Amino acid sequence: MSVNENYQRAKKDYEKWGIDVDQVLEKLKSVPISIHCWQGDDIGGFETNQQELSGGIDVTGNYPGKATTPKELRGDLEKALSLIPGKHRVNLHAIYGETAGKVVERDQLEPKHFQNWVNWAKEHGLGLDFNPTLFSHPKADDGLTLSHPDKEVRDFWIRHCIASRKIAAYFGAELGTPALTNIWIPDGYKDIPSDRLTPRKRLKDSLDEIFKVEIDEKYNIDAVESKLFGIGSEAYVVGSHEFYMGYALKNNKLCLLDTGHYHPTEVVSNKISAMLLYSDKLALHVSRPVRWDSDHVVILDDELREIGLEIVRNDALDKVMIGLDFFDASINRVAAWTIGTRNMIKALLYAMLVPNDYLKQLQEEGNFTERLALMEEFKTYPFGAIWDYYCEQTGVPVREAWLEDIQSYEKEVLSKR
Ligand SMILES: C[C@H](O)[C@H](O)[C@@H](O)C(=O)CO
Ligand SMILES: [Mn+2]
């Protein structure tokens, strides 16, 4: 049977539950995923005076073919995007600027250093998002940045964050879609602190300084990302969840929830509905923590499905800005992007093909038997046939056919680097 024949048959199964599958696919096309550029080069970036990765994050593996220039990285992203259905965004870090061989300090970065990215994004109809980079830098060597006891260090990073927001606003103005600027800092202590409050006060003050510079939300939207621990900040992280949740709510900023930044049994899917009661928008870094914040490639596991369900059943596709954050250097990096992003989209599609209103009604009626029965049965509904059709319809390879593209790309491009 052809992809279309399978689709027509599968569609009938969903239609019995009042699900308009054609409409679902139209809607899915309009949901952008922000694809993180840093999977392509192991968070190296292109600074002229490039430093080793720091900040308590780590990329393991030495699979050949990583991008070593902006052109290579863009080429690899293009390849991945050609295998992923829908129109998406690309998420950049400040270390991916292009400064023509000159050393430009991070607090001196300007929109012109990202002009090539903007031209490229225009050419490919992509939105861009942004992150100041507060790691892999001598001024972050002791693991402290915006909460540093030394005012000079703090001021440097404050200037960098302000410069970053201006760069993001340039993306927003040029591309006609606001850029999300996400601030994540590594600040914390390896061992038990004797004072948890003072660094948090300093971080709060630094953030106030950064956001004092007003930027129209038409161009730039600010987010702050919390963390539980990092390598070297096992005992204490200044920007904890409670810290940023309070800050974001009070200052009308977005909380960015990274799925790897919580206790092992604490899940982001369970936070979305609670946070959306108090905030109009939320941002996500979808990752896969294996035993720790390991940033494995996202797979279609229970938590990813649950995240998709929470976004869809709460009618929050316009409220949750979905970004990815994983980095695996032990496999083909273009494949990593493709697998993780396709899975994120699959999770959304899966959620859109569940009779969410009826399941809610069952819960209200206390009919937990039927609720569980249907939630389980829907797991084996012919979701794959709908996904295959979506891929075919959007002009990307169906099922594992994309692997052939990756294999030839590896042979013709990656292996020659
Ligand atoms: C490179 C990213 O900004 C970084 O991964 C951050 O988002 C994070 O999640 C740190 O653990
Ligand atoms: Mn993250």
Coordinates of C-alpha atoms and ligand atoms in Angstrom, one line a residue:
M1 CA 0.0 0.0 0.0
S2 CA 1.2 3.5 -0.8
V3 CA 1.8 6.1 1.9
N4 CA -1.4 7.9 0.8
E5 CA -3.4 4.7 1.0
N6 CA -2.1 3.9 4.5
Y7 CA -3.0 7.5 5.4
Q8 CA -6.5 7.3 4.1
R9 CA -7.1 4.2 6.1
A10 CA -5.5 5.5 9.3
K11 CA -7.4 8.8 9.0
K12 CA -10.7 6.9 9.3
D13 CA -9.6 5.5 12.7
Y14 CA -9.0 9.0 14.0
E15 CA -12.1 10.5 12.4
K16 CA -14.2 8.1 14.4
W17 CA -13.1 10.1 17.4
G18 CA -13.9 13.4 15.8
I19 CA -10.3 14.2 14.9
D20 CA -9.9 16.1 11.7
V21 CA -6.5 14.8 10.6
D22 CA -6.1 17.1 7.6
Q23 CA -6.7 20.0 9.9
V24 CA -4.2 18.6 12.4
L25 CA -1.5 18.4 9.7
E26 CA -2.1 22.0 8.6
K27 CA -1.8 23.2 12.2
L28 CA 1.4 21.2 12.8
K29 CA 3.0 22.9 9.8
S30 CA 2.7 26.2 11.6
V31 CA 4.5 25.1 14.8
P32 CA 8.2 26.1 14.7
I33 CA 10.8 24.3 16.6
S34 CA 13.9 26.3 17.5
I35 CA 16.9 24.1 16.5
H36 CA 20.1 24.8 18.4
C37 CA 23.1 25.4 16.2
W38 CA 25.5 24.1 18.8
Q39 CA 24.8 20.4 18.2
G40 CA 26.7 20.9 14.9
D41 CA 30.1 21.8 16.4
D42 CA 30.0 20.5 20.0
I43 CA 29.4 24.1 21.3
G44 CA 32.7 25.3 19.9
G45 CA 31.6 28.5 18.2
F46 CA 33.8 30.6 15.9
E47 CA 35.5 33.1 18.1
T48 CA 38.9 34.2 16.9
N49 CA 40.3 33.4 20.3
Q50 CA 38.3 30.3 20.9
Q51 CA 38.4 28.9 24.4
E52 CA 37.7 25.4 25.7
L53 CA 34.2 24.6 26.6
S54 CA 33.5 25.5 30.2
G55 CA 30.5 26.3 32.4
G56 CA 29.9 22.8 33.8
I57 CA 28.6 21.3 30.6
D58 CA 30.3 18.7 28.5
V59 CA 30.1 17.2 25.1
T60 CA 31.5 13.6 24.7
G61 CA 32.5 11.7 21.6
N62 CA 34.7 12.4 18.6
Y63 CA 32.6 11.4 15.6
P64 CA 34.3 12.8 12.5
G65 CA 33.0 15.7 10.4
K66 CA 32.1 18.4 12.9
A67 CA 31.5 21.8 11.4
T68 CA 34.6 24.1 11.8
T69 CA 33.4 27.2 10.0
P70 CA 30.1 29.2 9.9
K71 CA 29.7 28.1 6.3
E72 CA 30.0 24.4 7.2
L73 CA 27.6 24.8 10.1
R74 CA 25.0 26.5 7.9
G75 CA 25.5 23.8 5.3
D76 CA 25.0 21.1 7.9
L77 CA 21.9 22.8 9.2
E78 CA 20.5 23.1 5.7
K79 CA 21.0 19.3 5.3
A80 CA 19.2 18.6 8.6
L81 CA 16.4 21.0 7.7
S82 CA 15.9 19.3 4.4
L83 CA 15.0 16.1 6.3
I84 CA 12.7 17.7 8.9
P85 CA 9.1 18.5 8.0
G86 CA 7.8 22.0 8.6
K87 CA 9.3 25.5 8.8
H88 CA 11.6 26.1 11.8
R89 CA 13.9 28.4 13.6
V90 CA 17.6 28.3 14.4
N91 CA 19.0 29.1 17.8
L92 CA 22.4 30.8 17.9
H93 CA 24.8 31.5 20.8
A94 CA 26.9 34.7 20.9
I95 CA 30.1 32.6 20.2
Y96 CA 28.8 32.0 16.6
G97 CA 29.3 35.5 15.5
E98 CA 31.6 36.3 12.5
T99 CA 34.3 38.9 13.2
A100 CA 36.6 38.5 10.1
G101 CA 39.5 37.1 12.1
K102 CA 39.5 40.0 14.6
V103 CA 39.2 39.5 18.3
V104 CA 36.0 41.2 19.4
E105 CA 35.2 41.0 23.1
R106 CA 31.8 39.7 23.9
D107 CA 30.6 42.9 25.4
Q108 CA 31.5 44.6 22.0
L109 CA 29.5 42.2 19.8
E110 CA 27.2 43.9 17.3
P111 CA 24.5 43.0 14.9
K112 CA 26.9 43.2 12.0
H113 CA 28.8 40.2 13.4
F114 CA 25.6 38.2 12.7
Q115 CA 24.8 39.6 9.3
N116 CA 25.7 36.4 7.5
W117 CA 23.4 34.4 9.7
V118 CA 20.5 36.9 9.0
N119 CA 21.1 36.8 5.3
W120 CA 21.1 33.0 5.4
A121 CA 18.0 32.9 7.6
K122 CA 16.2 35.2 5.1
E123 CA 17.2 33.0 2.2
H124 CA 15.8 29.9 3.9
G125 CA 12.7 31.5 5.5
L126 CA 13.9 30.8 9.0
G127 CA 13.5 32.7 12.3
L128 CA 16.5 33.1 14.6
D129 CA 16.8 32.9 18.4
F130 CA 19.7 34.0 20.5
N131 CA 21.7 33.3 23.7
P132 CA 24.5 35.4 25.3
T133 CA 27.4 33.0 26.0
L134 CA 28.5 33.3 29.6
F135 CA 30.9 30.4 29.6
S136 CA 34.1 29.3 27.6
H137 CA 35.7 32.6 28.5
P138 CA 38.5 33.7 30.9
K139 CA 36.1 35.9 32.7
A140 CA 34.0 32.9 33.6
D141 CA 36.9 30.6 34.6
D142 CA 35.9 30.5 38.2
G143 CA 32.4 29.6 37.3
L144 CA 30.8 32.9 38.2
T145 CA 29.5 35.6 35.9
L146 CA 26.5 37.8 36.6
S147 CA 26.7 36.9 40.3
H148 CA 30.4 37.4 40.6
P149 CA 31.6 39.3 43.7
D150 CA 33.8 41.4 41.5
K151 CA 31.8 44.3 40.0
E152 CA 34.0 44.6 37.0
V153 CA 33.4 41.0 36.0
R154 CA 29.6 41.4 36.6
D155 CA 29.6 44.6 34.5
F156 CA 31.4 42.8 31.6
W157 CA 28.7 40.1 31.5
I158 CA 25.9 42.7 31.9
R159 CA 27.2 44.5 28.9
H160 CA 27.4 41.2 27.0
C161 CA 23.8 40.4 27.8
I162 CA 22.7 43.8 26.7
A163 CA 24.6 43.5 23.5
S164 CA 23.1 40.1 22.9
R165 CA 19.5 41.4 23.4
K166 CA 20.3 44.1 20.8
I167 CA 21.6 41.5 18.3
A168 CA 18.4 39.5 18.9
A169 CA 16.3 42.6 18.3
Y170 CA 18.1 43.0 15.0
F171 CA 17.2 39.4 14.1
G172 CA 13.6 40.1 15.0
A173 CA 13.4 43.3 13.0
E174 CA 15.1 41.8 9.9
L175 CA 13.2 38.5 9.9
G176 CA 9.8 39.8 11.0
T177 CA 9.6 37.3 13.9
P178 CA 10.7 38.1 17.4
A179 CA 13.9 36.4 18.6
L180 CA 13.9 34.7 21.9
T181 CA 17.0 35.7 23.9
N182 CA 17.6 33.2 26.6
I183 CA 20.0 33.9 29.5
W184 CA 21.6 30.9 31.0
I185 CA 24.6 31.3 33.4
P186 CA 26.8 28.6 35.0
D187 CA 27.2 30.4 38.4
G188 CA 27.3 28.1 41.4
Y189 CA 29.6 26.3 43.9
K190 CA 31.0 22.8 43.9
D191 CA 30.6 22.6 47.7
I192 CA 28.2 23.7 50.3
P193 CA 28.0 27.5 50.3
S194 CA 28.2 29.5 53.5
D195 CA 25.9 32.2 51.9
R196 CA 23.3 31.4 49.4
L197 CA 21.6 34.7 49.5
T198 CA 24.3 37.2 48.5
P199 CA 25.1 35.7 45.1
R200 CA 21.4 35.6 44.3
K201 CA 21.0 39.2 45.3
R202 CA 23.8 40.1 42.9
L203 CA 22.3 38.0 40.1
K204 CA 18.9 39.7 40.6
D205 CA 20.6 43.2 40.4
S206 CA 22.5 42.2 37.3
L207 CA 19.4 41.0 35.6
D208 CA 17.7 44.3 36.5
E209 CA 20.5 46.2 34.9
I210 CA 20.3 44.0 31.7
F211 CA 16.5 44.4 31.4
K212 CA 16.6 48.2 32.1
V213 CA 17.4 48.6 28.5
E214 CA 13.9 48.4 27.0
I215 CA 13.4 46.5 23.7
D216 CA 10.1 46.1 22.0
E217 CA 8.7 42.6 22.3
K218 CA 7.9 42.8 18.6
Y219 CA 11.6 42.1 18.1
N220 CA 13.0 40.5 21.2
I221 CA 11.5 38.3 23.9
D222 CA 13.6 37.6 27.0
A223 CA 13.8 34.3 28.8
V224 CA 15.8 33.1 31.8
E225 CA 16.9 29.5 32.2
S226 CA 17.3 27.8 35.6
K227 CA 19.4 24.8 36.5
L228 CA 19.7 22.4 39.4
F229 CA 23.4 21.6 39.2
G230 CA 26.3 21.4 36.8
I231 CA 29.8 19.9 36.7
G232 CA 31.5 22.0 39.4
S233 CA 28.3 23.5 40.7
E234 CA 27.0 20.3 42.3
A235 CA 26.1 21.8 45.7
Y236 CA 24.6 25.2 44.7
V237 CA 23.4 27.0 41.6
V238 CA 22.7 30.6 41.9
G239 CA 20.0 30.7 39.2
S240 CA 17.8 27.9 40.6
H241 CA 14.3 27.2 39.4
E242 CA 12.7 29.1 42.3
F243 CA 15.0 32.1 41.7
Y244 CA 14.1 32.4 38.0
M245 CA 10.5 31.6 38.4
G246 CA 10.1 34.4 40.9
Y247 CA 12.2 36.7 38.8
A248 CA 10.3 35.9 35.6
L249 CA 6.9 36.3 37.1
K250 CA 7.7 39.6 38.8
N251 CA 9.4 41.1 35.8
N252 CA 7.3 39.8 33.0
K253 CA 10.0 37.6 31.5
L254 CA 9.7 34.1 30.2
C255 CA 10.9 31.1 32.2
L256 CA 12.8 28.7 30.1
L257 CA 12.5 25.1 31.4
D258 CA 15.2 22.7 30.3
T259 CA 14.1 19.1 30.7
G260 CA 17.6 18.2 32.0
H261 CA 17.7 20.8 34.7
Y262 CA 15.6 19.2 37.4
H263 CA 15.8 16.3 39.9
P264 CA 15.7 12.9 38.1
T265 CA 12.1 12.2 38.8
E266 CA 10.9 15.8 38.4
V267 CA 9.4 16.3 35.0
V268 CA 8.8 19.4 32.9
S269 CA 5.6 18.0 31.5
N270 CA 4.1 18.5 35.0
K271 CA 5.2 22.1 35.2
I272 CA 3.7 23.5 32.0
S273 CA 0.1 23.8 33.1
A274 CA 1.0 25.2 36.4
M275 CA 3.3 27.8 35.0
L276 CA 0.9 28.8 32.3
L277 CA -1.7 29.8 34.9
Y278 CA 0.6 32.6 35.9
S279 CA 2.5 33.4 32.7
D280 CA 1.3 34.0 29.2
K281 CA 4.3 32.3 27.6
L282 CA 6.9 29.7 28.5
A283 CA 10.0 28.5 26.7
L284 CA 11.5 25.0 26.7
H285 CA 14.8 23.4 26.1
V286 CA 13.9 19.9 25.2
S287 CA 16.8 17.6 26.0
R288 CA 17.2 14.0 27.4
P289 CA 19.0 13.6 30.7
V290 CA 20.4 10.2 31.1
R291 CA 21.2 9.9 34.9
W292 CA 22.3 13.6 34.8
D293 CA 22.0 16.6 32.6
S294 CA 23.7 14.6 29.9
D295 CA 22.0 16.3 26.9
H296 CA 21.4 13.1 24.9
V297 CA 19.5 13.3 21.6
V298 CA 15.8 13.6 22.2
I299 CA 13.9 10.3 21.6
L300 CA 10.2 9.7 21.5
D301 CA 9.9 8.5 25.1
D302 CA 7.1 8.9 27.6
E303 CA 8.2 12.3 28.8
L304 CA 8.5 13.7 25.3
R305 CA 5.0 12.4 24.5
E306 CA 3.7 13.9 27.8
I307 CA 5.3 17.3 27.0
G308 CA 3.5 17.2 23.6
L309 CA 0.2 16.3 25.2
E310 CA 0.5 19.1 27.8
I311 CA 1.2 21.7 25.1
V312 CA -1.6 20.5 22.8
R313 CA -4.3 19.6 25.3
N314 CA -3.9 22.9 27.1
D315 CA -4.2 24.8 23.7
A316 CA -0.7 26.2 24.3
L317 CA 1.0 25.8 20.9
D318 CA 1.2 29.6 20.7
K319 CA 2.3 29.9 24.3
V320 CA 5.2 27.5 24.6
M321 CA 8.2 28.3 22.6
I322 CA 9.8 25.0 21.9
G323 CA 13.6 24.8 21.6
L324 CA 16.0 21.9 21.6
D325 CA 19.1 21.5 23.6
F326 CA 21.2 18.4 23.2
F327 CA 24.7 17.7 22.0
D328 CA 26.1 14.4 21.1
A329 CA 29.5 14.1 19.5
S330 CA 29.5 10.3 19.4
I331 CA 27.2 10.1 16.4
N332 CA 26.7 11.9 13.1
R333 CA 25.8 15.4 14.2
V334 CA 23.4 16.1 11.3
A335 CA 21.7 12.8 12.1
A336 CA 21.4 13.9 15.8
W337 CA 19.6 17.1 14.7
T338 CA 17.3 15.2 12.4
I339 CA 16.4 12.5 14.9
G340 CA 15.8 14.9 17.8
T341 CA 13.8 17.4 15.8
R342 CA 11.7 14.8 14.0
N343 CA 10.9 13.3 17.4
M344 CA 9.8 16.6 18.9
I345 CA 7.4 17.1 15.9
K346 CA 6.2 13.5 16.2
A347 CA 5.4 14.1 19.9
L348 CA 3.3 17.1 18.9
L349 CA 1.5 15.2 16.2
Y350 CA 0.9 12.3 18.5
A351 CA -0.7 14.7 21.0
M352 CA -2.9 16.2 18.3
L353 CA -4.2 12.8 17.3
V354 CA -5.6 12.0 20.8
P355 CA -9.2 12.8 21.7
N356 CA -8.1 15.2 24.4
D357 CA -11.5 16.8 25.1
Y358 CA -13.1 13.4 25.5
L359 CA -10.4 12.3 27.8
K360 CA -10.7 15.4 29.9
Q361 CA -14.4 14.8 30.2
L362 CA -13.8 11.2 31.4
Q363 CA -11.6 12.6 34.1
E364 CA -14.2 15.1 35.2
E365 CA -16.8 12.3 35.4
G366 CA -14.4 10.2 37.5
N367 CA -14.3 7.5 34.8
F368 CA -10.6 6.6 35.3
T369 CA -11.0 3.1 33.8
E370 CA -12.0 4.4 30.4
R371 CA -9.5 7.2 30.7
L372 CA -6.6 4.8 31.2
A373 CA -8.0 2.3 28.6
L374 CA -8.2 4.9 25.9
M375 CA -4.9 6.6 26.7
E376 CA -3.2 3.2 26.3
E377 CA -5.1 2.1 23.2
F378 CA -4.2 5.3 21.4
K379 CA -0.5 4.5 21.8
T380 CA -1.0 1.8 19.1
Y381 CA -3.4 3.7 16.8
P382 CA -1.9 4.0 13.3
F383 CA 0.0 7.2 14.2
G384 CA 3.0 6.1 11.9
A385 CA 0.8 6.2 8.8
I386 CA -0.2 9.8 9.5
W387 CA 3.4 10.8 10.2
D388 CA 4.6 9.1 7.0
Y389 CA 2.0 11.1 5.0
Y390 CA 3.0 14.3 6.7
C391 CA 6.6 13.8 5.7
E392 CA 5.7 12.9 2.1
Q393 CA 3.3 15.9 1.9
T394 CA 6.0 18.3 3.2
G395 CA 8.6 16.9 0.8
V396 CA 10.9 15.2 3.3
P397 CA 12.0 11.6 3.3
V398 CA 9.5 9.1 4.7
R399 CA 10.5 6.8 7.6
E400 CA 14.2 6.0 7.7
A401 CA 14.8 7.0 4.1
W402 CA 16.5 10.2 5.4
L403 CA 19.4 8.0 6.6
E404 CA 20.5 7.5 3.0
D405 CA 20.8 11.3 2.6
I406 CA 22.8 11.5 5.7
Q407 CA 25.1 8.7 4.6
S408 CA 25.8 10.3 1.3
Y409 CA 26.3 13.7 3.0
E410 CA 28.8 12.1 5.3
K411 CA 30.6 10.5 2.4
E412 CA 30.6 13.6 0.2
V413 CA 30.9 16.4 2.7
L414 CA 31.6 15.5 6.3
S415 CA 34.3 12.9 5.7
K416 CA 36.3 15.5 3.7
R417 CA 36.7 17.9 6.6
Ligands
LIG1 C1 24.6 25.7 25.3 C2 23.3 26.0 26.1 O1 23.0 27.3 26.2 C3 23.3 25.3 27.4 O2 23.2 24.0 27.1 C4 22.2 25.7 28.4 O3 21.0 26.0 27.8 C5 22.1 24.6 29.4 O4 21.2 23.9 29.3 C6 23.2 24.4 30.3 O5 23.0 23.2 31.0
MN2 MN 19.4 24.4 28.2

